[in-house]
Tab-separated table of C-alpha atoms in Angstrom:
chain	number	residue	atom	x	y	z
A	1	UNK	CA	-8.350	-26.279	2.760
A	2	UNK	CA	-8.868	-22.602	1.598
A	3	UNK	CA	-8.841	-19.728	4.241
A	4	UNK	CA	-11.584	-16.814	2.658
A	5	UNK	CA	-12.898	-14.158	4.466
A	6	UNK	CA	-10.121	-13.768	7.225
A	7	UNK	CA	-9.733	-10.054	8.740
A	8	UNK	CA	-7.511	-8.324	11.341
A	9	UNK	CA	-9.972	-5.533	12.528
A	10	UNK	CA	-10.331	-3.065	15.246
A	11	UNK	CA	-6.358	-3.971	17.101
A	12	UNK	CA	-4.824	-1.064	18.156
A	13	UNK	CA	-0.772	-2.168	17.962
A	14	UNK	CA	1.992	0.342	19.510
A	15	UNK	CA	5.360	-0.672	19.335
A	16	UNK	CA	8.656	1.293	20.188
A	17	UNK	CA	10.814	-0.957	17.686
A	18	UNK	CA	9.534	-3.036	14.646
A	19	UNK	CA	6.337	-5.182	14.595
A	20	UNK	CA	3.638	-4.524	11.911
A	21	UNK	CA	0.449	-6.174	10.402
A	22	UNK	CA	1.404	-7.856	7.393
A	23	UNK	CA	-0.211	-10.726	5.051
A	24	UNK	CA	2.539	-12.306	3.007
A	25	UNK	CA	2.337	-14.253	-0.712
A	26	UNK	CA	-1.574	-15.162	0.547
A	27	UNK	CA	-0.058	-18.269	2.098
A	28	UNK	CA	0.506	-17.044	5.619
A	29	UNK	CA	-1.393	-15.002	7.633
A	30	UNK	CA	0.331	-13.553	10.215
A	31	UNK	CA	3.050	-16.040	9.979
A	32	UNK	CA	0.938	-18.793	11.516
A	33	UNK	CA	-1.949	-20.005	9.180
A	34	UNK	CA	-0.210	-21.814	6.349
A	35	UNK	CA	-3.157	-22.221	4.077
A	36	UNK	CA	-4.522	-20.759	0.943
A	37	UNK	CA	-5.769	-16.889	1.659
A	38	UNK	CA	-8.138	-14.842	-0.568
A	39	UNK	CA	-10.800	-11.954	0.198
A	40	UNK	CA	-8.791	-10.681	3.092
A	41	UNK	CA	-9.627	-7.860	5.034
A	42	UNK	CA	-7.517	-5.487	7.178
A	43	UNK	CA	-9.769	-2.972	8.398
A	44	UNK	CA	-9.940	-0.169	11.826
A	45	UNK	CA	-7.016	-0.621	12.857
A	46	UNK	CA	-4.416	1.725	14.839
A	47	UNK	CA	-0.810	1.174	14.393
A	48	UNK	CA	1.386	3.090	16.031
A	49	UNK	CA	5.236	3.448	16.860
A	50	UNK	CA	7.574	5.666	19.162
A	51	UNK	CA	9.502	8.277	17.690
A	52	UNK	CA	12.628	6.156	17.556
A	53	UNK	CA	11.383	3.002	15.546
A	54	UNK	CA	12.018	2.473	11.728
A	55	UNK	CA	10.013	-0.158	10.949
A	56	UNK	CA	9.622	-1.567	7.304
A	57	UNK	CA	5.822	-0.620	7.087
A	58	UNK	CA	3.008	-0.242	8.906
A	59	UNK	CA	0.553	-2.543	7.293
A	60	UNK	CA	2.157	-4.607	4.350
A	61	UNK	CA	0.592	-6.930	2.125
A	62	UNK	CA	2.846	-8.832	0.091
A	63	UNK	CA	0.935	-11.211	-2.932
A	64	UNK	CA	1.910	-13.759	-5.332
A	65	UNK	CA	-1.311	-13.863	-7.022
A	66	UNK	CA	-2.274	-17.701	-8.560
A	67	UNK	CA	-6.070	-17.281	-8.645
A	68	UNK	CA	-8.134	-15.100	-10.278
A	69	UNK	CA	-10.019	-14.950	-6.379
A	70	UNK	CA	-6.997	-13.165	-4.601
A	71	UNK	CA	-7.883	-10.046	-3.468
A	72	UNK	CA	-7.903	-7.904	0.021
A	73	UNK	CA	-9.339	-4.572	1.335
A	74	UNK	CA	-6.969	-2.223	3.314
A	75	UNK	CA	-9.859	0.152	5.146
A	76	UNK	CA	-10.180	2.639	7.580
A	77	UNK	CA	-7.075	2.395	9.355
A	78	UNK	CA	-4.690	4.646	10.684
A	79	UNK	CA	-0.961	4.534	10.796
A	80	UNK	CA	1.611	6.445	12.347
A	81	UNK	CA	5.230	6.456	12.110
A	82	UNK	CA	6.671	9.426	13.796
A	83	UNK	CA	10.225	8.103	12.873
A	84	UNK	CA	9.732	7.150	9.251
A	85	UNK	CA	10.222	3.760	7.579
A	86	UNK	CA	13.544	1.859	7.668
A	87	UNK	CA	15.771	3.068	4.902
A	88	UNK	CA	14.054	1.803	1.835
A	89	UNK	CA	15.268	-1.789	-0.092
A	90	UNK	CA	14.635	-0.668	-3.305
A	91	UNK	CA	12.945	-1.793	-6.261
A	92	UNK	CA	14.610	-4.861	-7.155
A	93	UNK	CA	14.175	-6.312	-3.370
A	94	UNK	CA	10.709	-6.658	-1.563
A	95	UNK	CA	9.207	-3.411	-2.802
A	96	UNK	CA	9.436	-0.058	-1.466
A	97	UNK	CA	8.481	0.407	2.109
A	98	UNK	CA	5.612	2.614	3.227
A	99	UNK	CA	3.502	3.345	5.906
A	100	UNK	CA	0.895	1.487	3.503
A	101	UNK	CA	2.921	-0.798	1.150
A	102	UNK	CA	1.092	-3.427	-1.591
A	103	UNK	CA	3.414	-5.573	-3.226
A	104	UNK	CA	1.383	-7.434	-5.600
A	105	UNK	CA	3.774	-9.465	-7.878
A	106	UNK	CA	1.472	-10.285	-10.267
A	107	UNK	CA	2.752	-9.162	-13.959
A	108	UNK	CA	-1.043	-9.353	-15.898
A	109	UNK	CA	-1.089	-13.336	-16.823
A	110	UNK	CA	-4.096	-13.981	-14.028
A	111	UNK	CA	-6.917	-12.004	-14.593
A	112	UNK	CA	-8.522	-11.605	-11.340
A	113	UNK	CA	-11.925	-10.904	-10.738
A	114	UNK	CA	-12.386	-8.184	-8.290
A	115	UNK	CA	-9.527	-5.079	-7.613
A	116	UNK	CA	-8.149	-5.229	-4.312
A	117	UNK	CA	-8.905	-1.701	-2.548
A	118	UNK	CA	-7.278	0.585	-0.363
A	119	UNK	CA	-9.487	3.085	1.170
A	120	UNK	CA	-10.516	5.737	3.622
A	121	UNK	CA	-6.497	5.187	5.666
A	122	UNK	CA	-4.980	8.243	7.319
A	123	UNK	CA	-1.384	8.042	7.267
A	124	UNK	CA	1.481	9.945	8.766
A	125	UNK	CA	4.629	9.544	7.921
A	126	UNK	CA	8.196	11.439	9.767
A	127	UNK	CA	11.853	10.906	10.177
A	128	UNK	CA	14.460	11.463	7.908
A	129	UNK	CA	14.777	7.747	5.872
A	130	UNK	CA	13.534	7.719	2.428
A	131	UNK	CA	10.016	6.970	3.463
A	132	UNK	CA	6.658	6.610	1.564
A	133	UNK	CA	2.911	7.089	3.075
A	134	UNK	CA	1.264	4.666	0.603
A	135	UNK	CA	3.110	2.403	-1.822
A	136	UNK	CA	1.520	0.955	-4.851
A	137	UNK	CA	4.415	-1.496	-6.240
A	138	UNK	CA	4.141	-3.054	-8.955
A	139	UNK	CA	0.268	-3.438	-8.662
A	140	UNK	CA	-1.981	-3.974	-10.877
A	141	UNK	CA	-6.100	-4.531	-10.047
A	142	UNK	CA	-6.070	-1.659	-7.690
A	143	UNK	CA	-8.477	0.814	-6.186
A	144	UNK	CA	-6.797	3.813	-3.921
A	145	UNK	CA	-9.887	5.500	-2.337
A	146	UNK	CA	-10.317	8.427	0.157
A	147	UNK	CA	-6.764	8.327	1.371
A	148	UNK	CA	-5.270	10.953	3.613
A	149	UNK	CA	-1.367	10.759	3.550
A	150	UNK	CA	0.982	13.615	5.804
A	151	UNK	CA	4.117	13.331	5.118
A	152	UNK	CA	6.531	15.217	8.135
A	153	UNK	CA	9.639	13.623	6.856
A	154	UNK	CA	12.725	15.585	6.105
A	155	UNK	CA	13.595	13.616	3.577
A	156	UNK	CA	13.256	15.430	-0.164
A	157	UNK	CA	12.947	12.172	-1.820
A	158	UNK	CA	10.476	10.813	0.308
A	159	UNK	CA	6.853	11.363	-0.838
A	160	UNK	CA	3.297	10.878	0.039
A	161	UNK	CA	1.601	8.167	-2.677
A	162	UNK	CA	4.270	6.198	-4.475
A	163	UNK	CA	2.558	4.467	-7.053
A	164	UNK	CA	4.174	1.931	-9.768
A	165	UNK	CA	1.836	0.444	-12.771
A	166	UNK	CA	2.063	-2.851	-14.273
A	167	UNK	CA	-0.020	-4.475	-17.014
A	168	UNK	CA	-2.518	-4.813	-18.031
A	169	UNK	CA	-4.221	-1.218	-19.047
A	170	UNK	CA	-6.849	0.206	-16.930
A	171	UNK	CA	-6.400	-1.899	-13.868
A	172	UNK	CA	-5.362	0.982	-11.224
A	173	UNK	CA	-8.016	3.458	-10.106
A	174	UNK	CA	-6.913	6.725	-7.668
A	175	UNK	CA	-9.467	8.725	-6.852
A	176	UNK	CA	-10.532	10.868	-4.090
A	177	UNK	CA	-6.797	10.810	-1.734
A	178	UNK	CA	-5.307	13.710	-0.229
A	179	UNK	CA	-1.717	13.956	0.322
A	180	UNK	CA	0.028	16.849	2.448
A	181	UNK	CA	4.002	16.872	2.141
A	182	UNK	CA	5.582	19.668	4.854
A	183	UNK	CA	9.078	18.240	4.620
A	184	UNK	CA	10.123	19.406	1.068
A	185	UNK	CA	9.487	16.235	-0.945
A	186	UNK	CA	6.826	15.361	-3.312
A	187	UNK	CA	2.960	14.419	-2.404
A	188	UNK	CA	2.887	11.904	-5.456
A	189	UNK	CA	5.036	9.499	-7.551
A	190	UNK	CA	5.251	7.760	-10.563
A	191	UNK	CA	7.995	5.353	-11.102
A	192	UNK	CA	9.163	6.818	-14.306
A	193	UNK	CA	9.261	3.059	-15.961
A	194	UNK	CA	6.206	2.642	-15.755
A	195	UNK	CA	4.830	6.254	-16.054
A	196	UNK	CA	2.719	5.625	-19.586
A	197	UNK	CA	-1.286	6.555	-18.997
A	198	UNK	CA	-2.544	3.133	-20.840
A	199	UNK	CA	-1.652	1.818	-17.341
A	200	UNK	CA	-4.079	3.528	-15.408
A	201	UNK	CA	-7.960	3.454	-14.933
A	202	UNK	CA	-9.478	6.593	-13.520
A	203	UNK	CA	-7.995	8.653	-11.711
A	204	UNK	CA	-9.664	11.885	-10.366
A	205	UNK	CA	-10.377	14.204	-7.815
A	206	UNK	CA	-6.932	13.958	-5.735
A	207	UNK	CA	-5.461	16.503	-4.066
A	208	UNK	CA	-1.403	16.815	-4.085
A	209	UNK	CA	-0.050	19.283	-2.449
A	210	UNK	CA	4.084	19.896	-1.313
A	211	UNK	CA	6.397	22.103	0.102
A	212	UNK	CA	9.212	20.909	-1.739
């Protein structure tokens, strides 16, 4: 049995500690459908936590992709995490954590058949724990559309996109995002391993802009 089409839309969540939306290896959903998950859609959404929570992410979608079917849309949500992210894992764990964070392990030997897209999220980000507004780890068949990131945090390492490539060429596409860091750090990232431009598709018409 094969679970398409499934969406979390129009919730508004507030927490004061840690609870998220999240869609893990596209065999559970929500920790309580343990079946095969493809063309997922979290969409118009509010999440929102107190000043005092840390919470890993806001939305998180965590993939192990085995079919050339996987995909998901993240769209038109909005996130807010006064109090930043808790204190980041690190590359070698489960991915960097974000207000937006899309772990997609998935090293270029499927070739799937649509990009998954993230598009048209407003994102705020705070605190002082090395926290990220969207995080593109280790991602390839992306699309980052119409994004709006602010990044509060006083952190100077934290920044607004975080983005990672992986092969193959031309399978990440960033166009049209806005990111706004007042706290000293940067607006966007590159993971400097995979920095090289053969990764990348188009990307256009962003707007980065930091105090740092």
């Amino acid at each position: 049995m094969s679970c398409k089409n499934s969406s979390i839309s129009n919730n508004s969540i507030c927490a004061i500690k840690a609870a998220n939306i999240a869609i893990s290896d596209f065999s559970a959903f929500i920790a309580s459908v343990t079946t095969f998950l493809y063309s997922a859609l979290i969409d118009s959404n509010i999440v929102s936590f107190g000043a005092g929570a840390t919470p890993a992410s806001g939305i998180m979608v965590q993939t192990v992709t085995s079919n050339a079917a996987n995909y998901y849309k993240i769209l038109s949500n909005k996130v807010y995490l006064p109090g930043g992210t808790a204190a980041n894992p690190g590359l070698n764990s489960n991915g960097y954590y974000g207000g937006i964070s899309c772990y997609n392990n998935n090293s270029g030997t499927i070739v799937l058949t649509t990009n998954s897209t993230v598009a048209n999220n407003m994102v705020t980000i705070g605190g002082a724990n090395l926290s990220y507004g969207i995080v593109a780890n280790w991602g390839p068949y992306m699309n980052y559309y119409y994004n709006s990131i602010l990044v509060t945090n006083t952190n100077t390492s934290s920044g607004g996109f975080y983005l990672m490539a992986y092969t193959p060429a031309a399978s990440i596409n960033v166009q049209n995002n806005s990111a706004y860091n007042i706290g000293g750090g940067y607006a966007y990232m590159i993971y400097s391993g995979y920095a090289a431009t053969t990764y990348w598709g188009t990307v256009n018409n962003n707007n980065w802009i930091s105090t740092g």
